[in-house]
Amino acid sequence: KALFLFYILSFFVMTCLFPVLTLLYMYKKKLISTLYVGERKERFYPLIITLAYYVVYLIFFALKVSDTITTFMLLIPIIGMLLAFILTFFIKVSFHSIAMGAMLGFLFVLPNIRQYLYIVIALFVAGCVCSACLVLHRNNIKQVILGFVVGFVSSIVGLLI
């Protein structure tokens, strides 16, 4: 039980706390102009650093547990961030839409018949989040759709790996 708690806590620290603290540090040091990281050129370092946190967690913790679902759940954002990093050289893509597409893709590839309710709820949440990106003028429709597709594809590719 203590080991499980350690993995949950380390997951939170490596995939949430450290990336947020890094973003705050970069903002304080004026390496990024806003916490929204709205400028395409400012997205490279936060992406690479967050990607590094996820990869480190995958290597040092998730692979030791040998839990297929945990590994799969970590591969999805890693693939999504890699694709977002590549795309950021050419176009700004919605990170929130990537997350929503990945969430839906994950639910679609899970082999569970009772997941339809989760898919409906996830569709609603994804619609709200993607709409918020548009309403708040953080992204345009092209960036939102591209992000969603990237996230969904990340789930499919993560399953195939």
One Martini backbone bead per residue (centre of mass of N, CA, C, O) as a GRO file, in nm:
protein
  161
    1LYS     BB    1   0.057   0.063  -0.020
    2ALA     BB    2   0.303   0.254  -0.004
    3LEU     BB    3   0.394   0.214  -0.296
    4PHE     BB    4   0.141   0.324  -0.431
    5LEU     BB    5   0.161   0.607  -0.305
    6PHE     BB    6   0.434   0.673  -0.429
    7TYR     BB    7   0.341   0.658  -0.729
    8ILE     BB    8   0.123   0.875  -0.711
    9LEU     BB    9   0.301   1.105  -0.608
   10SER     BB   10   0.515   1.093  -0.836
   11PHE     BB   11   0.318   1.148  -1.061
   12PHE     BB   12   0.230   1.429  -0.970
   13VAL     BB   13   0.509   1.560  -0.960
   14MET     BB   14   0.607   1.492  -1.265
   15THR     BB   15   0.315   1.580  -1.424
   16CYS     BB   16   0.254   1.862  -1.251
   17LEU     BB   17   0.432   2.018  -1.049
   18PHE     BB   18   0.695   2.059  -1.212
   19PRO     BB   19   0.574   2.197  -1.463
   20VAL     BB   20   0.450   2.436  -1.309
   21LEU     BB   21   0.710   2.538  -1.173
   22THR     BB   22   0.860   2.586  -1.437
   23LEU     BB   23   0.666   2.794  -1.553
   24LEU     BB   24   0.696   2.997  -1.322
   25TYR     BB   25   0.999   3.037  -1.353
   26MET     BB   26   0.995   3.135  -1.648
   27TYR     BB   27   0.820   3.381  -1.587
   28LYS     BB   28   1.000   3.518  -1.372
   29LYS     BB   29   1.257   3.513  -1.587
   30LYS     BB   30   1.133   3.594  -1.876
   31LEU     BB   31   1.102   3.341  -2.087
   32ILE     BB   32   0.800   3.414  -2.057
   33SER     BB   33   0.519   3.627  -2.092
   34THR     BB   34   0.314   3.391  -2.018
   35LEU     BB   35   0.128   3.127  -1.880
   36TYR     BB   36  -0.008   3.051  -2.165
   37VAL     BB   37   0.185   3.027  -2.400
   38GLY     BB   38   0.088   3.179  -2.683
   39GLU     BB   39   0.355   3.174  -2.813
   40ARG     BB   40   0.513   2.975  -3.027
   41LYS     BB   41   0.819   3.039  -2.944
   42GLU     BB   42   0.761   2.972  -2.621
   43ARG     BB   43   0.697   2.641  -2.634
   44PHE     BB   44   0.955   2.470  -2.640
   45TYR     BB   45   1.064   2.452  -2.344
   46PRO     BB   46   0.811   2.352  -2.196
   47LEU     BB   47   0.788   2.094  -2.364
   48ILE     BB   48   1.065   1.963  -2.311
   49ILE     BB   49   1.051   1.959  -2.002
   50THR     BB   50   0.788   1.799  -1.974
   51LEU     BB   51   0.885   1.558  -2.135
   52ALA     BB   52   1.114   1.485  -1.942
   53TYR     BB   53   0.940   1.418  -1.698
   54TYR     BB   54   0.783   1.184  -1.831
   55VAL     BB   55   1.025   1.007  -1.910
   56VAL     BB   56   1.143   0.972  -1.631
   57TYR     BB   57   0.897   0.837  -1.511
   58LEU     BB   58   0.883   0.601  -1.704
   59ILE     BB   59   1.168   0.483  -1.644
   60PHE     BB   60   1.169   0.484  -1.308
   61PHE     BB   61   0.857   0.372  -1.263
   62ALA     BB   62   0.659   0.239  -1.471
   63LEU     BB   63   0.852   0.005  -1.570
   64LYS     BB   64   0.872  -0.130  -1.283
   65VAL     BB   65   0.566  -0.209  -1.260
   66SER     BB   66   0.440  -0.329  -1.533
   67ASP     BB   67   0.198  -0.145  -1.628
   68THR     BB   68   0.021  -0.108  -1.906
   69ILE     BB   69  -0.167   0.133  -1.849
   70THR     BB   70   0.046   0.329  -1.740
   71THR     BB   71   0.226   0.329  -1.987
   72PHE     BB   72   0.006   0.419  -2.185
   73MET     BB   73  -0.064   0.687  -2.030
   74LEU     BB   74   0.234   0.801  -2.087
   75LEU     BB   75   0.262   0.776  -2.396
   76ILE     BB   76   0.051   0.971  -2.495
   77PRO     BB   77   0.178   1.247  -2.401
   78ILE     BB   78   0.450   1.201  -2.531
   79ILE     BB   79   0.352   1.190  -2.820
   80GLY     BB   80   0.197   1.459  -2.815
   81MET     BB   81   0.449   1.636  -2.750
   82LEU     BB   82   0.616   1.559  -2.993
   83LEU     BB   83   0.414   1.658  -3.204
   84ALA     BB   84   0.391   1.946  -3.095
   85PHE     BB   85   0.685   2.020  -3.132
   86ILE     BB   86   0.695   1.987  -3.436
   87LEU     BB   87   0.451   2.177  -3.505
   88THR     BB   88   0.571   2.444  -3.370
   89PHE     BB   89   0.752   2.517  -3.616
   90PHE     BB   90   0.472   2.590  -3.796
   91ILE     BB   91   0.242   2.577  -3.559
   92LYS     BB   92  -0.015   2.645  -3.364
   93VAL     BB   93  -0.129   2.437  -3.094
   94SER     BB   94  -0.367   2.289  -2.898
   95PHE     BB   95  -0.318   2.152  -2.589
   96HIS     BB   96  -0.607   2.099  -2.495
   97SER     BB   97  -0.689   1.934  -2.747
   98ILE     BB   98  -0.488   1.712  -2.711
   99ALA     BB   99  -0.600   1.611  -2.442
  100MET     BB  100  -0.887   1.548  -2.548
  101GLY     BB  101  -0.806   1.349  -2.772
  102ALA     BB  102  -0.658   1.152  -2.585
  103MET     BB  103  -0.893   1.081  -2.404
  104LEU     BB  104  -1.076   0.966  -2.627
  105GLY     BB  105  -0.879   0.763  -2.745
  106PHE     BB  106  -0.846   0.597  -2.490
  107LEU     BB  107  -1.149   0.510  -2.473
  108PHE     BB  108  -1.160   0.370  -2.758
  109VAL     BB  109  -0.917   0.149  -2.694
  110LEU     BB  110  -1.067   0.032  -2.475
  111PRO     BB  111  -1.170  -0.302  -2.367
  112ASN     BB  112  -1.490  -0.177  -2.291
  113ILE     BB  113  -1.830  -0.187  -2.294
  114ARG     BB  114  -1.892   0.035  -2.044
  115GLN     BB  115  -1.769   0.315  -2.191
  116TYR     BB  116  -1.993   0.501  -2.315
  117LEU     BB  117  -2.040   0.702  -2.088
  118TYR     BB  118  -1.750   0.813  -2.091
  119ILE     BB  119  -1.757   0.918  -2.380
  120VAL     BB  120  -1.986   1.120  -2.344
  121ILE     BB  121  -1.849   1.284  -2.124
  122ALA     BB  122  -1.588   1.343  -2.285
  123LEU     BB  123  -1.726   1.496  -2.514
  124PHE     BB  124  -1.834   1.722  -2.340
  125VAL     BB  125  -1.565   1.819  -2.224
  126ALA     BB  126  -1.425   1.869  -2.495
  127GLY     BB  127  -1.627   2.077  -2.595
  128CYS     BB  128  -1.578   2.282  -2.370
  129VAL     BB  129  -1.272   2.322  -2.400
  130CYS     BB  130  -1.262   2.394  -2.704
  131SER     BB  131  -1.459   2.631  -2.683
  132ALA     BB  132  -1.289   2.799  -2.486
  133CYS     BB  133  -1.052   2.846  -2.678
  134LEU     BB  134  -1.230   3.012  -2.874
  135VAL     BB  135  -1.373   3.223  -2.692
  136LEU     BB  136  -1.081   3.324  -2.568
  137HIS     BB  137  -0.870   3.339  -2.810
  138ARG     BB  138  -0.628   3.116  -2.803
  139ASN     BB  139  -0.765   2.981  -3.057
  140ASN     BB  140  -0.828   2.838  -3.350
  141ILE     BB  141  -0.989   2.603  -3.530
  142LYS     BB  142  -0.735   2.472  -3.650
  143GLN     BB  143  -0.582   2.428  -3.377
  144VAL     BB  144  -0.800   2.255  -3.243
  145ILE     BB  145  -0.827   2.027  -3.448
  146LEU     BB  146  -0.531   1.947  -3.461
  147GLY     BB  147  -0.503   1.880  -3.161
  148PHE     BB  148  -0.717   1.657  -3.149
  149VAL     BB  149  -0.585   1.471  -3.357
  150VAL     BB  150  -0.316   1.436  -3.214
  151GLY     BB  151  -0.433   1.307  -2.957
  152PHE     BB  152  -0.577   1.067  -3.087
  153VAL     BB  153  -0.326   0.950  -3.230
  154SER     BB  154  -0.160   0.903  -2.973
  155SER     BB  155  -0.336   0.671  -2.870
  156ILE     BB  156  -0.300   0.478  -3.106
  157VAL     BB  157   0.009   0.466  -3.100
  158GLY     BB  158   0.036   0.377  -2.802
  159LEU     BB  159  -0.100   0.099  -2.855
  160LEU     BB  160   0.112  -0.004  -3.080
  161ILE     BB  161   0.377   0.001  -2.887
   0.00000   0.00000   0.00000
